[in-house]
Tab-separated table of C-alpha atoms in Angstrom:
chain	number	residue	atom	x	y	z
A	210	MET	CA	-158.038	-65.926	157.526
A	211	SER	CA	-157.565	-65.859	153.681
A	212	ARG	CA	-156.728	-62.623	152.072
A	213	HIS	CA	-159.368	-61.115	149.865
A	214	ASP	CA	-157.420	-58.226	148.269
A	215	TYR	CA	-154.234	-59.020	146.769
A	216	ILE	CA	-152.116	-59.531	143.430
A	217	PHE	CA	-151.110	-63.109	142.238
A	218	THR	CA	-148.982	-64.040	139.349
A	219	SER	CA	-148.685	-67.199	137.185
A	220	GLU	CA	-146.714	-68.131	134.216
A	221	SER	CA	-147.242	-70.407	131.275
A	222	VAL	CA	-144.910	-71.610	128.367
A	223	SER	CA	-145.750	-72.615	124.790
A	224	GLU	CA	-145.526	-75.978	123.284
A	225	GLY	CA	-142.332	-74.780	121.644
A	226	HIS	CA	-140.578	-74.055	124.860
A	227	PRO	CA	-137.533	-76.290	125.194
A	228	ASP	CA	-138.805	-78.121	128.230
A	229	LYS	CA	-142.190	-78.543	126.588
A	230	VAL	CA	-140.618	-80.053	123.461
A	231	CYS	CA	-139.202	-82.615	125.750
A	232	ASP	CA	-142.475	-83.170	127.578
A	233	ARG	CA	-144.246	-83.716	124.135
A	234	ILE	CA	-141.710	-86.239	122.983
A	235	SER	CA	-141.887	-88.166	126.245
A	236	ASP	CA	-145.655	-88.340	126.161
A	237	ALA	CA	-145.665	-89.344	122.575
A	238	VAL	CA	-143.437	-92.134	123.317
A	239	LEU	CA	-145.824	-93.094	126.118
A	240	ASP	CA	-148.814	-92.952	123.821
A	241	ALA	CA	-147.069	-95.163	121.148
A	242	PHE	CA	-146.517	-97.787	123.794
A	243	LEU	CA	-150.111	-97.669	125.212
A	244	THR	CA	-151.498	-97.889	121.677
A	245	GLU	CA	-149.821	-101.235	121.259
A	246	ASP	CA	-150.295	-102.452	124.911
A	247	PRO	CA	-152.615	-100.619	127.237
A	248	HIS	CA	-150.630	-102.181	130.295
A	249	ALA	CA	-147.283	-101.043	129.074
A	250	ARG	CA	-144.849	-99.612	131.602
A	251	VAL	CA	-143.039	-96.426	130.681
A	252	ALA	CA	-140.820	-93.892	132.435
A	253	CYS	CA	-139.356	-91.864	129.415
A	254	GLU	CA	-137.179	-88.703	129.863
A	255	THR	CA	-135.955	-86.462	127.005
A	256	PHE	CA	-133.188	-83.954	126.655
A	257	ALA	CA	-132.986	-81.538	123.832
A	258	THR	CA	-130.340	-79.059	122.688
A	259	THR	CA	-128.935	-77.671	119.381
A	260	ASP	CA	-129.777	-80.223	116.806
A	261	ARG	CA	-129.900	-83.025	119.266
A	262	VAL	CA	-132.577	-85.088	121.087
A	263	VAL	CA	-131.677	-87.715	123.667
A	264	ILE	CA	-134.274	-90.140	124.931
A	265	GLY	CA	-133.764	-92.505	127.888
A	266	GLY	CA	-135.622	-94.444	130.526
A	267	GLU	CA	-137.357	-97.612	131.584
A	268	VAL	CA	-139.923	-99.450	129.519
A	269	ARG	CA	-141.844	-102.778	129.483
A	270	GLY	CA	-143.833	-103.129	126.321
A	271	PRO	CA	-143.581	-104.045	122.604
A	272	ALA	CA	-140.128	-103.876	121.398
A	273	ALA	CA	-141.344	-102.702	117.982
A	274	VAL	CA	-142.077	-99.396	119.542
A	275	ILE	CA	-138.472	-98.755	120.576
A	276	GLN	CA	-137.432	-98.981	116.904
A	277	ARG	CA	-139.768	-96.145	116.173
A	278	VAL	CA	-138.638	-93.745	118.794
A	279	GLU	CA	-136.677	-91.642	116.336
A	280	ASP	CA	-139.616	-91.177	114.038
A	281	ILE	CA	-141.796	-90.250	117.020
A	282	ALA	CA	-139.478	-87.610	118.095
A	283	ARG	CA	-139.192	-85.994	114.710
A	284	ALA	CA	-142.917	-85.991	114.275
A	285	CYS	CA	-143.353	-84.200	117.446
A	286	VAL	CA	-140.741	-81.573	116.551
A	287	ARG	CA	-142.323	-81.119	113.095
A	288	ASP	CA	-145.787	-80.683	114.519
A	289	ILE	CA	-144.570	-78.112	117.015
A	290	GLY	CA	-143.095	-76.210	114.087
A	291	TYR	CA	-139.376	-76.239	114.363
A	292	GLU	CA	-137.751	-75.867	110.969
A	293	GLN	CA	-134.935	-73.363	111.923
A	294	ASP	CA	-131.114	-73.490	111.739
A	295	GLY	CA	-130.047	-75.232	114.838
A	296	PHE	CA	-133.173	-77.193	115.477
A	297	HIS	CA	-135.036	-78.672	112.488
A	298	TRP	CA	-137.176	-81.883	112.569
A	299	ALA	CA	-135.541	-83.346	109.613
A	300	ASN	CA	-132.019	-82.545	110.449
A	301	LEU	CA	-131.626	-83.159	114.199
A	302	LYS	CA	-129.920	-86.213	115.704
A	303	VAL	CA	-131.863	-88.463	117.844
A	304	ASP	CA	-130.267	-90.914	120.352
A	305	SER	CA	-132.527	-93.356	122.227
A	306	TYR	CA	-131.417	-95.199	125.321
A	307	LEU	CA	-134.616	-96.751	126.603
A	308	HIS	CA	-134.198	-100.084	128.362
A	309	ALA	CA	-136.115	-102.781	130.245
A	310	GLN	CA	-137.875	-101.724	133.514
A	311	SER	CA	-136.179	-102.658	136.675
A	312	ALA	CA	-137.200	-105.991	138.048
A	313	ASP	CA	-137.066	-104.494	141.599
A	314	ILE	CA	-139.520	-101.849	140.650
A	315	ALA	CA	-141.761	-104.335	138.687
A	316	GLN	CA	-142.088	-106.616	141.693
A	317	GLY	CA	-143.521	-103.880	143.812
A	318	VAL	CA	-146.002	-102.635	141.199
A	319	ASP	CA	-147.262	-105.938	139.709
A	320	ALA	CA	-150.365	-107.552	141.067
A	321	GLY	CA	-149.888	-111.247	142.292
A	322	ALA	CA	-151.507	-113.849	144.416
A	323	GLY	CA	-153.274	-112.154	147.343
A	324	LYS	CA	-151.694	-108.789	146.309
A	325	ASP	CA	-153.280	-105.933	144.364
A	326	GLU	CA	-151.226	-103.793	142.129
A	327	GLY	CA	-149.056	-101.409	144.064
A	328	ALA	CA	-148.152	-97.812	143.598
A	329	GLY	CA	-145.217	-97.153	141.350
A	330	ASP	CA	-143.470	-94.952	143.859
A	331	GLN	CA	-143.851	-93.246	147.268
A	332	GLY	CA	-144.921	-89.725	147.261
A	333	ILE	CA	-147.526	-87.008	147.825
A	334	MET	CA	-149.903	-85.520	145.293
A	335	PHE	CA	-152.110	-82.463	145.429
A	336	GLY	CA	-155.297	-81.542	143.683
A	337	TYR	CA	-156.870	-78.198	143.666
A	338	ALA	CA	-160.125	-76.396	142.477
A	339	VAL	CA	-161.483	-72.837	143.030
A	340	ASP	CA	-164.686	-71.353	141.624
A	341	GLU	CA	-163.073	-68.133	140.196
A	342	THR	CA	-163.264	-69.432	136.612
A	343	PRO	CA	-165.735	-71.664	134.718
A	344	GLU	CA	-163.084	-74.405	134.583
A	345	LEU	CA	-162.680	-74.187	138.427
A	346	MET	CA	-159.035	-73.142	137.916
A	347	PRO	CA	-156.978	-70.362	139.343
A	348	ALA	CA	-157.427	-67.361	136.877
A	349	PRO	CA	-153.808	-66.375	136.350
A	350	ILE	CA	-152.589	-69.731	135.164
A	351	GLN	CA	-155.755	-70.395	133.175
A	352	TYR	CA	-155.564	-67.238	131.162
A	353	ALA	CA	-151.818	-67.366	130.769
A	354	HIS	CA	-152.344	-70.839	129.123
A	355	ALA	CA	-155.225	-69.295	127.027
A	356	ILE	CA	-152.937	-66.645	125.522
A	357	LEU	CA	-150.322	-68.934	124.395
A	358	ARG	CA	-152.745	-71.459	123.042
A	359	ARG	CA	-154.498	-68.889	120.902
A	360	LEU	CA	-151.142	-67.622	119.590
A	361	ALA	CA	-150.262	-71.215	118.672
A	362	GLU	CA	-153.592	-71.577	116.826
A	363	VAL	CA	-153.000	-68.526	114.658
A	364	ARG	CA	-149.310	-69.545	114.025
A	365	LYS	CA	-150.065	-72.968	112.935
A	366	ASN	CA	-153.194	-72.124	110.799
A	367	GLY	CA	-151.205	-69.640	108.857
A	368	SER	CA	-152.748	-66.470	110.070
A	369	GLU	CA	-149.651	-65.191	111.719
A	370	PRO	CA	-146.589	-66.852	110.014
A	371	ARG	CA	-144.087	-64.516	111.621
A	372	LEU	CA	-144.616	-66.089	115.051
A	373	GLY	CA	-142.194	-68.732	116.167
A	374	PRO	CA	-143.003	-71.880	118.353
A	375	ASP	CA	-141.205	-70.708	121.445
A	376	ALA	CA	-142.982	-68.443	123.942
A	377	LYS	CA	-143.831	-67.580	127.515
A	378	SER	CA	-146.495	-65.600	129.166
A	379	GLN	CA	-147.090	-64.224	132.706
A	380	LEU	CA	-150.106	-62.623	134.124
A	381	SER	CA	-150.319	-60.628	137.464
A	382	ILE	CA	-154.066	-60.371	138.426
A	383	ARG	CA	-155.561	-58.231	141.154
A	384	TYR	CA	-158.144	-59.809	143.419
A	385	ALA	CA	-160.817	-57.810	145.267
A	386	GLY	CA	-163.208	-59.454	147.663
A	387	GLY	CA	-161.373	-62.752	146.663
A	388	LYS	CA	-162.442	-62.493	143.019
A	389	PRO	CA	-160.132	-61.824	140.054
A	390	VAL	CA	-160.944	-58.346	138.528
A	391	GLU	CA	-157.932	-56.792	136.749
A	392	VAL	CA	-154.647	-57.590	135.030
A	393	THR	CA	-152.150	-55.451	136.525
A	394	SER	CA	-149.277	-56.547	134.408
A	395	LEU	CA	-148.919	-58.754	131.353
A	396	VAL	CA	-145.593	-60.331	130.209
A	397	LEU	CA	-145.298	-61.997	126.808
A	398	SER	CA	-142.020	-63.165	125.137
A	399	THR	CA	-142.666	-64.737	121.946
A	400	GLN	CA	-140.246	-65.890	119.129
A	401	HIS	CA	-140.589	-64.140	115.827
A	402	LEU	CA	-139.239	-65.217	112.622
A	403	ASP	CA	-138.932	-61.929	111.075
A	404	ALA	CA	-135.645	-60.391	112.568
A	405	SER	CA	-136.704	-56.896	111.710
A	406	MET	CA	-139.581	-56.830	114.154
A	407	SER	CA	-139.342	-54.563	117.124
A	408	SER	CA	-140.998	-55.104	120.387
A	409	ALA	CA	-143.656	-52.618	119.347
A	410	ASP	CA	-144.247	-54.595	116.155
A	411	VAL	CA	-144.618	-57.739	118.189
A	412	ARG	CA	-147.136	-56.119	120.551
A	413	ALA	CA	-149.225	-54.798	117.648
A	414	LEU	CA	-149.298	-58.397	116.220
A	415	VAL	CA	-150.252	-60.261	119.426
A	416	GLU	CA	-152.450	-57.690	121.334
A	417	PRO	CA	-155.644	-58.461	119.484
A	418	TYR	CA	-155.478	-62.110	120.224
A	419	ILE	CA	-154.698	-61.434	123.933
A	420	ARG	CA	-157.723	-59.221	124.159
A	421	GLU	CA	-159.753	-62.042	122.608
A	422	VAL	CA	-159.052	-64.481	125.462
A	423	LEU	CA	-159.139	-62.306	128.447
A	424	PRO	CA	-162.346	-61.401	130.217
A	425	GLU	CA	-163.931	-58.065	129.299
A	426	GLY	CA	-162.653	-55.280	131.597
A	427	TRP	CA	-159.607	-57.188	132.941
A	428	LEU	CA	-157.266	-55.047	130.741
A	429	THR	CA	-157.389	-51.456	131.843
A	430	ALA	CA	-155.446	-48.233	131.327
A	431	ASN	CA	-153.417	-49.179	134.391
A	432	THR	CA	-152.362	-52.568	132.993
A	433	GLU	CA	-148.507	-52.771	132.294
A	434	TRP	CA	-147.579	-54.326	129.128
A	435	TRP	CA	-144.243	-56.090	128.775
A	436	ILE	CA	-143.969	-57.589	125.268
A	437	ASN	CA	-140.591	-59.101	124.365
A	438	PRO	CA	-138.934	-56.745	126.871
A	439	THR	CA	-135.422	-57.923	126.130
A	440	GLY	CA	-135.862	-56.964	122.358
A	441	LYS	CA	-135.491	-59.489	119.659
A	442	PHE	CA	-136.372	-63.162	120.249
A	443	VAL	CA	-135.494	-64.898	116.869
A	444	ILE	CA	-133.377	-67.924	118.107
A	445	GLY	CA	-135.894	-70.102	120.068
A	446	GLY	CA	-136.417	-73.577	121.337
A	447	PRO	CA	-133.703	-76.033	122.149
A	448	ASP	CA	-131.211	-74.186	120.055
A	449	GLY	CA	-131.567	-71.189	122.450
A	450	ASP	CA	-131.745	-73.010	125.653
A	451	ALA	CA	-131.523	-76.757	126.415
A	452	GLY	CA	-134.768	-78.603	127.506
A	453	LEU	CA	-135.554	-81.457	129.888
A	454	THR	CA	-138.735	-83.464	130.621
A	455	GLY	CA	-140.428	-82.500	133.788
A	456	ARG	CA	-139.115	-79.050	134.493
A	457	LYS	CA	-142.418	-77.209	134.274
A	458	ILE	CA	-144.399	-78.881	137.019
A	459	ILE	CA	-145.943	-75.601	138.247
A	460	VAL	CA	-146.933	-74.496	134.748
A	461	ASP	CA	-148.412	-77.938	134.384
A	462	THR	CA	-150.613	-77.741	137.403
A	463	TYR	CA	-151.918	-74.604	139.234
A	464	GLY	CA	-149.358	-71.837	138.633
A	465	GLY	CA	-148.269	-71.785	142.202
A	466	ALA	CA	-151.844	-71.133	143.680
A	467	ALA	CA	-151.829	-74.543	145.310
A	468	PRO	CA	-149.100	-76.933	146.867
A	469	HIS	CA	-147.210	-79.416	144.582
A	470	GLY	CA	-145.922	-82.817	145.679
A	471	GLY	CA	-142.893	-82.439	143.452
A	472	GLY	CA	-143.482	-85.133	140.892
A	473	ALA	CA	-143.505	-84.466	137.171
A	474	PHE	CA	-146.207	-86.047	134.818
A	475	SER	CA	-144.943	-86.457	131.232
A	476	GLY	CA	-143.368	-89.666	130.049
A	477	LYS	CA	-145.012	-91.700	132.996
A	478	ASP	CA	-147.489	-94.525	132.560
A	479	PRO	CA	-150.570	-94.437	134.924
A	480	THR	CA	-149.201	-96.953	137.315
A	481	LYS	CA	-146.922	-94.061	138.337
A	482	VAL	CA	-149.037	-92.227	141.049
A	483	ASP	CA	-146.925	-89.030	140.560
A	484	ARG	CA	-149.213	-88.681	137.490
A	485	SER	CA	-152.455	-90.677	138.049
A	486	ALA	CA	-152.958	-89.730	141.605
A	487	ALA	CA	-152.362	-86.142	140.828
A	488	TYR	CA	-155.145	-86.439	138.265
A	489	ALA	CA	-157.394	-88.183	140.745
A	490	ALA	CA	-156.767	-85.437	143.279
A	491	ARG	CA	-157.802	-82.749	140.709
A	492	TYR	CA	-160.862	-84.750	139.806
A	493	LEU	CA	-161.869	-85.012	143.349
A	494	ALA	CA	-161.076	-81.415	144.349
A	495	LYS	CA	-163.031	-80.217	141.293
A	496	ASN	CA	-165.987	-82.378	142.101
A	497	VAL	CA	-166.097	-81.031	145.673
A	498	VAL	CA	-166.339	-77.584	144.370
A	499	ALA	CA	-168.748	-78.490	141.669
A	500	ALA	CA	-170.877	-80.185	144.319
A	501	GLY	CA	-171.160	-76.853	146.150
A	502	LEU	CA	-169.302	-78.332	149.169
A	503	ALA	CA	-166.687	-75.598	149.042
A	504	ARG	CA	-165.721	-72.676	146.963
A	505	ARG	CA	-162.130	-73.653	147.044
A	506	CYS	CA	-160.562	-77.122	147.768
A	507	THR	CA	-157.008	-78.514	148.267
A	508	LEU	CA	-156.870	-82.284	148.415
A	509	GLN	CA	-153.688	-84.341	149.229
A	510	LEU	CA	-153.159	-88.006	148.634
A	511	SER	CA	-149.976	-89.913	149.679
A	512	TYR	CA	-148.703	-93.363	148.700
A	513	ALA	CA	-145.904	-95.955	149.310
A	514	ILE	CA	-144.255	-97.916	146.605
A	515	GLY	CA	-145.680	-101.329	146.183
A	516	VAL	CA	-148.773	-100.406	148.417
A	517	ALA	CA	-152.207	-100.263	146.785
A	518	LYS	CA	-154.179	-98.049	149.061
A	519	PRO	CA	-153.366	-94.487	149.801
A	520	LEU	CA	-151.772	-93.803	153.234
A	521	SER	CA	-153.765	-90.680	153.808
A	522	ILE	CA	-156.403	-88.352	152.420
A	523	TYR	CA	-156.393	-84.684	153.469
A	524	VAL	CA	-158.851	-81.983	152.463
A	525	ASP	CA	-158.583	-78.233	153.154
A	526	THR	CA	-161.427	-76.027	152.016
A	527	HIS	CA	-159.688	-72.706	153.136
A	528	GLY	CA	-162.664	-71.514	155.199
A	529	THR	CA	-165.030	-71.890	152.369
A	530	GLY	CA	-166.658	-75.261	153.162
A	531	LYS	CA	-170.265	-75.982	153.500
A	532	ALA	CA	-169.385	-79.333	155.117
A	533	ASP	CA	-166.868	-80.526	157.687
A	534	GLU	CA	-163.528	-81.331	156.108
A	535	ALA	CA	-163.232	-84.774	157.783
A	536	ALA	CA	-166.626	-85.707	156.335
A	537	ILE	CA	-165.390	-84.628	152.842
A	538	GLU	CA	-162.344	-86.796	153.366
A	539	ARG	CA	-164.583	-89.904	154.335
A	540	ALA	CA	-166.848	-89.088	151.374
A	541	VAL	CA	-163.926	-88.975	148.852
A	542	ALA	CA	-162.692	-92.343	150.007
A	543	LYS	CA	-166.270	-93.760	149.593
A	544	VAL	CA	-167.064	-92.573	146.122
A	545	MET	CA	-163.794	-93.510	144.341
A	546	ASP	CA	-161.300	-96.421	144.634
A	547	LEU	CA	-158.003	-94.671	145.071
A	548	THR	CA	-155.728	-97.572	144.502
A	549	PRO	CA	-153.575	-97.236	141.374
A	550	ARG	CA	-155.705	-99.674	139.576
A	551	GLY	CA	-158.958	-98.086	140.789
A	552	ILE	CA	-157.799	-94.719	139.471
A	553	ARG	CA	-156.871	-96.026	136.086
A	554	THR	CA	-160.100	-97.852	135.714
A	555	HIS	CA	-162.301	-94.966	136.983
A	556	LEU	CA	-160.623	-92.292	134.795
A	557	GLY	CA	-159.783	-94.673	131.910
A	558	LEU	CA	-156.114	-93.829	131.845
A	559	ASN	CA	-154.780	-96.836	129.995
A	560	LYS	CA	-155.205	-95.164	126.631
A	561	PRO	CA	-152.952	-93.032	124.328
A	562	ILE	CA	-154.311	-89.846	125.613
A	563	PHE	CA	-151.216	-88.088	127.154
A	564	ALA	CA	-149.248	-86.153	124.351
A	565	ARG	CA	-152.069	-83.687	124.234
A	566	THR	CA	-151.555	-82.845	127.915
A	567	SER	CA	-147.844	-81.851	127.417
A	568	ALA	CA	-148.470	-78.112	126.752
A	569	TYR	CA	-151.031	-75.596	128.059
A	570	GLY	CA	-151.732	-77.347	131.304
A	571	HIS	CA	-152.901	-80.764	132.578
A	572	PHE	CA	-155.884	-79.285	134.214
A	573	GLY	CA	-158.602	-76.825	133.303
A	574	ARG	CA	-159.213	-78.513	129.929
A	575	ALA	CA	-162.519	-79.820	128.496
A	576	PRO	CA	-163.027	-83.640	128.804
A	577	GLU	CA	-162.882	-85.229	125.326
A	578	ALA	CA	-164.890	-87.999	123.616
A	579	ASP	CA	-161.984	-90.444	123.437
A	580	GLY	CA	-161.290	-90.165	127.257
A	581	GLY	CA	-158.792	-87.394	127.132
A	582	PHE	CA	-158.826	-85.120	130.149
A	583	SER	CA	-161.322	-87.507	131.820
A	584	TRP	CA	-160.161	-86.101	135.294
A	585	GLU	CA	-161.953	-82.845	134.456
A	586	LYS	CA	-165.418	-84.335	134.471
A	587	THR	CA	-167.729	-83.271	137.309
A	588	ASP	CA	-169.720	-86.535	137.367
A	589	LEU	CA	-169.025	-87.284	141.064
A	590	ALA	CA	-170.600	-84.189	142.413
A	591	GLU	CA	-174.007	-85.805	143.205
A	592	ALA	CA	-172.363	-88.759	144.774
A	593	LEU	CA	-170.247	-86.566	147.067
A	594	GLN	CA	-173.239	-84.632	148.102
A	595	LYS	CA	-175.025	-87.864	149.061
A	596	ALA	CA	-171.920	-89.218	150.750
A	597	VAL	CA	-171.418	-86.142	152.873
């Protein structure tokens, strides 16, 4: 039996967090390749530390893009907002070690005579949806993201120039009867550029924006506030702590409320099922919930490198289903082609739409007119109902 009364916690990190700086650069490199060649192959990793960014990985696409990697990295750091001693977009050193994709990997992925395009790797991917928020996302991670996104907005539009790019949030939310009802504790650590600010000063600055984004009544007299609990936070970003692509996979997905297959997303083109199949799994789980077939749905896909079709499809509705889970599994396979090519075609993933995913979550975002966040649509709900 699922618990109905409990407290659950999730965290988020801002676009200026060291790991997120790296995710942004890796995805910006990917977008640059896809802009020139929609079928480019990219596996780009980034490392960042004091005044240094190192980029490496495997690519197959226009060589001219490789020549632009340094400029791409600097533009990302500039947009995020780093102009501090120790990490400044104009002064940092950028090293690029991108090289050609392995021929052994390429032969497994490429389509050929009598062979459909195969998965770029083996692995398991999970999708999840739950009806506790309008976005069909778990409330703790959705609102942890929302706090940091709002603070980034007021920092970048000039309303709050004392805020720095680096920040982390964490929400502990009490559930009653299976529904989120109260924030029991709120943690926010945010970089501030005014060294004279105390933790109380920072709270006075950020609290109005936090109250803006949280549902009415969730902050109570019992809510514990922990704002910059260690004191000052002036040195931020990769100057304060090294960053790497792919180290925030729980932040990127469901905040720990659902299983994770272990694969990171950023810097990977959509032939890599770590990314594309995780998007497909979210898309399908969300449509199951949107169709009214369950209030909560976990969906697992599995793949083998070089093999097109998924090896397995698994659905768990956690006791909330209105239909048999095996019937939902069959319906999922009927309404969507889950080969790597099928996923990319259905969701329109061969586009430069990935840099925007690198902070504030890959899921729970609004679908965009140019195809961004296409996996957040609920356009399969009717087809799933009919198939079940």
